[in-house]
CSV table of C-alpha atoms in Angstrom, one decimal:
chain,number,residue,atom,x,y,z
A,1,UNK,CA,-40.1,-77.7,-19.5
A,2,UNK,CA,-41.8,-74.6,-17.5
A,3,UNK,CA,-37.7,-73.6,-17.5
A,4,UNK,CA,-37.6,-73.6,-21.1
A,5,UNK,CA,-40.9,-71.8,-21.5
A,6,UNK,CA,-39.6,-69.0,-19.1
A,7,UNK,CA,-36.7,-69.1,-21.8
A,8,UNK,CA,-38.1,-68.5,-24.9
A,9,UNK,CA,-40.7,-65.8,-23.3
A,10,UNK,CA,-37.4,-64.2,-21.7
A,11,UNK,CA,-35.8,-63.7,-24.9
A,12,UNK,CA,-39.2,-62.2,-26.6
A,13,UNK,CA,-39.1,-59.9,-24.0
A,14,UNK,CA,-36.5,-57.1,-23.6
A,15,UNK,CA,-35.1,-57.1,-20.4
A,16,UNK,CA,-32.1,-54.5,-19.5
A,17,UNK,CA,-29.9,-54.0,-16.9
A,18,UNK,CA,-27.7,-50.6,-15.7
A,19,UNK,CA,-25.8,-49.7,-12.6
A,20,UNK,CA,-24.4,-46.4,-11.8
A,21,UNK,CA,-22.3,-45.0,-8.6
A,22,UNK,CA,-22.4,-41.3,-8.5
A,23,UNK,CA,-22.7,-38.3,-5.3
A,24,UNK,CA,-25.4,-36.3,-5.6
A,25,UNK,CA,-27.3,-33.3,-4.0
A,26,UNK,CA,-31.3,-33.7,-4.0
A,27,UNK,CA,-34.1,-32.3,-3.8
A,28,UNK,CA,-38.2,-33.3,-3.0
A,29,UNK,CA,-40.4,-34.5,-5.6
A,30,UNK,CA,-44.1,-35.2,-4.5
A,31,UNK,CA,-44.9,-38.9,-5.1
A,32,UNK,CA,-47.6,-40.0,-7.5
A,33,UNK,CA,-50.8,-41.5,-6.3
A,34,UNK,CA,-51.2,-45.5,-6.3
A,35,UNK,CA,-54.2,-46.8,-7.8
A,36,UNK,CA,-56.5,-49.0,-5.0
A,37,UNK,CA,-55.7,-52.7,-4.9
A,38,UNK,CA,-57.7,-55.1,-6.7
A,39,UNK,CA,-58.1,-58.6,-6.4
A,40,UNK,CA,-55.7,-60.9,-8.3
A,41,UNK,CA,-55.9,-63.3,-10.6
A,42,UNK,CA,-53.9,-66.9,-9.5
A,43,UNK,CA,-50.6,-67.5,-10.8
A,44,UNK,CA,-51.7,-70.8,-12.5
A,45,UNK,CA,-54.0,-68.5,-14.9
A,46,UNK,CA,-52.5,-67.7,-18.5
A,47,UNK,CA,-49.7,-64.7,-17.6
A,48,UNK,CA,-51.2,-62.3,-19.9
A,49,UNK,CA,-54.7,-62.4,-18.0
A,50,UNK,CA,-53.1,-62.6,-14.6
A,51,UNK,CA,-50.4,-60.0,-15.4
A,52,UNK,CA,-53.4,-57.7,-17.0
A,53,UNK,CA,-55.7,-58.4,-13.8
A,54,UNK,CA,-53.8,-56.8,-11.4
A,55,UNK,CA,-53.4,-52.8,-10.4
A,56,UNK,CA,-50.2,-51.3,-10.9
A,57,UNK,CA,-49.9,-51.0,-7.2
A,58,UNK,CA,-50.3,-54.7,-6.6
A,59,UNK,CA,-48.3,-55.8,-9.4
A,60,UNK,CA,-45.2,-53.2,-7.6
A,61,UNK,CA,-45.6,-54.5,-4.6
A,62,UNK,CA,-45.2,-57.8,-5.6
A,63,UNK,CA,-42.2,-57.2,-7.3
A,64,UNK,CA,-40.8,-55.6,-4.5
A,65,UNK,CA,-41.8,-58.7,-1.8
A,66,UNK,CA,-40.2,-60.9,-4.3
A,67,UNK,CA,-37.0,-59.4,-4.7
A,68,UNK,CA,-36.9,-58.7,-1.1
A,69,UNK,CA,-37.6,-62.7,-1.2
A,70,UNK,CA,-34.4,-63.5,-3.1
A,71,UNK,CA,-32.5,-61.2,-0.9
A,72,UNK,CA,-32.9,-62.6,2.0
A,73,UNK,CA,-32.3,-66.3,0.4
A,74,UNK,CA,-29.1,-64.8,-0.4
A,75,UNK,CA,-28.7,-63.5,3.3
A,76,UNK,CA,-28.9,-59.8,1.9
A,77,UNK,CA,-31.3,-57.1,4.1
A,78,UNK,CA,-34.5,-56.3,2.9
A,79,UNK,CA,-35.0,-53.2,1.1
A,80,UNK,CA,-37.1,-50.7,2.1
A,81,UNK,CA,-39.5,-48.7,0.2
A,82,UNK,CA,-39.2,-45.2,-0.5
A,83,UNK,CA,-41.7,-42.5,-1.5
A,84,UNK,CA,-38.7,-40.3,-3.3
A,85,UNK,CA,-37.2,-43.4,-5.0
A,86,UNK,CA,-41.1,-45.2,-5.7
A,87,UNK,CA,-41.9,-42.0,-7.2
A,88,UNK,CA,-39.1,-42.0,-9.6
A,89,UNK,CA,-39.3,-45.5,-10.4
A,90,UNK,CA,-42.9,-44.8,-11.7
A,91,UNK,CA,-42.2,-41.9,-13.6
A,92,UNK,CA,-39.2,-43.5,-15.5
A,93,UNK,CA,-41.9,-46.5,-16.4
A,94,UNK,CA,-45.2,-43.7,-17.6
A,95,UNK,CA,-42.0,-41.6,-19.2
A,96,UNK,CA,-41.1,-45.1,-21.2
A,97,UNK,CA,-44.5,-46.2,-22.1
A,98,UNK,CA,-45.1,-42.6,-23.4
A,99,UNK,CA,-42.4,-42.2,-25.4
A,100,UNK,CA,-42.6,-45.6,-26.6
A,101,UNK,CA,-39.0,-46.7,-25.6
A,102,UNK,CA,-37.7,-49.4,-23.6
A,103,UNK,CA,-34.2,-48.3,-22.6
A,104,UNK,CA,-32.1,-46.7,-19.4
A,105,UNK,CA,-32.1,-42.9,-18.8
A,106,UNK,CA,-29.1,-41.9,-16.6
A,107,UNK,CA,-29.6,-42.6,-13.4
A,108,UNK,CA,-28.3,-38.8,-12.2
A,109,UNK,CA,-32.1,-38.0,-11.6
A,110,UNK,CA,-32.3,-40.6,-9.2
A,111,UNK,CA,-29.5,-40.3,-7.0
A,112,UNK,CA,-30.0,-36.4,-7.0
A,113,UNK,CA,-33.9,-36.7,-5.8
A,114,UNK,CA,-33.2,-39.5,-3.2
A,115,UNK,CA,-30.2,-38.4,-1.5
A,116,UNK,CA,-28.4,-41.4,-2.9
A,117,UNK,CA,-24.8,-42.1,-2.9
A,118,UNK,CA,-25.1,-45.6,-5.0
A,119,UNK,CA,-28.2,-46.4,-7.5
A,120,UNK,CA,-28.5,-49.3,-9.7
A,121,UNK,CA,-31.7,-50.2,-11.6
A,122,UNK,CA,-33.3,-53.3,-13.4
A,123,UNK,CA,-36.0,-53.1,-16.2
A,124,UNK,CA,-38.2,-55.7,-17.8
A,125,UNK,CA,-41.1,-55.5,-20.5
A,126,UNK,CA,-43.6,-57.7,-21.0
A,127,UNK,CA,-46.8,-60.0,-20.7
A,128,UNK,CA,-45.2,-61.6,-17.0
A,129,UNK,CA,-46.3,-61.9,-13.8
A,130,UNK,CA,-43.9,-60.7,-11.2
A,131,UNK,CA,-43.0,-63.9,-10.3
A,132,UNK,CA,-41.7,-64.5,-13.5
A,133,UNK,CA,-39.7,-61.1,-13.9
A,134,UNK,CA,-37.7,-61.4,-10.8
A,135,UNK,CA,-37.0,-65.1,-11.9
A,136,UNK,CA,-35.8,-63.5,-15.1
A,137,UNK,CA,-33.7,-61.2,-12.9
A,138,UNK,CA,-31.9,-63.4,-10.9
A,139,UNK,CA,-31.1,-65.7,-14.1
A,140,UNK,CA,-29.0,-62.7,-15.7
A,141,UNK,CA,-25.6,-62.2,-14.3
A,142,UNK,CA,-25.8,-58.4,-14.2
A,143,UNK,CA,-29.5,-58.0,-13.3
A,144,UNK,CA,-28.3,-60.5,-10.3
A,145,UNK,CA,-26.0,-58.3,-9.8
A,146,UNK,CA,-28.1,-55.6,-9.0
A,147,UNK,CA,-30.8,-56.9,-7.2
A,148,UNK,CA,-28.1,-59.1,-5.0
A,149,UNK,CA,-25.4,-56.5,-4.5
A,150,UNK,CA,-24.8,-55.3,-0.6
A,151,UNK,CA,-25.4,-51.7,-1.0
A,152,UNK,CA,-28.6,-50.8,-1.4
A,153,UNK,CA,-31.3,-49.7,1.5
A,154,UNK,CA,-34.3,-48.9,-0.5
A,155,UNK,CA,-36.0,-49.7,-3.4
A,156,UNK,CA,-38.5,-48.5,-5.5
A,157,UNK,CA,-40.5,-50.1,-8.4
A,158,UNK,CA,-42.3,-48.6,-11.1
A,159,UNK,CA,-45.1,-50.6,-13.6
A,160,UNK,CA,-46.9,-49.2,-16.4
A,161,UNK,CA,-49.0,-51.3,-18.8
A,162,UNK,CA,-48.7,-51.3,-22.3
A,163,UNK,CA,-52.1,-51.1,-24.6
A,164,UNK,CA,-50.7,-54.7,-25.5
A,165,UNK,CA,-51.3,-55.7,-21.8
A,166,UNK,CA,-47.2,-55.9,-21.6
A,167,UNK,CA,-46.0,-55.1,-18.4
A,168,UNK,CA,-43.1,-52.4,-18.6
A,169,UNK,CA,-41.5,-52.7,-15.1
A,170,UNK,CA,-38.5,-50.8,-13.4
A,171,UNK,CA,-36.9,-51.5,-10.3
A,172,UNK,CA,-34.3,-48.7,-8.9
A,173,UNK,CA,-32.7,-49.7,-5.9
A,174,UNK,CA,-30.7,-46.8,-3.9
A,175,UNK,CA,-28.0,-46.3,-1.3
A,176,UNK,CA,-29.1,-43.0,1.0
């Protein structure tokens, strides 16, 4: 039943899913300041009051435990976090929300600013917990994909949320 829930909310919300390979010079870009963290709401709550309750830097954090959580169930290394690639992450997500799009810019940016060689990303918008995103992740073959493959080293995670308390979420997860 809660699998079929999960289902129906999934397809509500838009979830997308890029990967890109490319060499890249960088250079420094200051990271953006995380908000202090709040207490949070438990996950039995509704998921638009316990999505809404937390801080952005909670809510990123927990994405980024959780995925590091199904990495290492698949016997993958955890991925670090990066001020560079957090940075970006963030600024894709306020760039989205502003412009009131929910769709991939290239992922040249990213590889250029971190000093990756490899850079793959995974987005998600909407009224879920973090929990529930990375479960909606690792249900899609290519957002698996990303989040499972070997190469990464770092990752970053960026959250925004909308005026409709919808979460818009991006993961970028980098080679260096």
């Amino acid at each position: 039943m809660a699998l079929l829930r999960l289902a129906r909310r999934a397809r509500q919300a838009s979830v997308v899913a890029t990967a890109a390979a490319v060499a890249s010079v960088a250079f420094a870009t200051p990271a953006p300041a995380h908000a202090a963290a709040a207490p949070v709401a438990a996950e039995s709550a509704p998921t638009a009051k316990v999505a809404s309750s937390m801080t952005r830097a909670t809510y990123a954090d927990r994405v980024h435990r959780l995925v590091n959580k199904k990495r290492k169930a698949h016997d993958r290394r955890p991925l670090k976090s990066g001020m560079r690639v957090d940075a970006i992450a963030q600024r894709r997500a306020q760039r989205m929300l502003g412009e009131k799009v929910f769709d991939h810019f290239s992922l040249g940016p990213v590889l250029r600013r971190t000093d990756a060689r490899w850079a793959g990303e995974v987005m998600a918008k909407g009224p879920f917990t973090p929990r529930q995103i990375v479960r909606m992740w690792m249900q899609e073959p290519i957002h698996r994909a990303i989040v499972l493959k070997r190469k990464p080293n770092r990752i970053g995670v960026g959250v925004a949320l909308t005026a409709k308390g919808e979460w818009l979420t991006v993961a970028d997860l980098v080679k260096n």
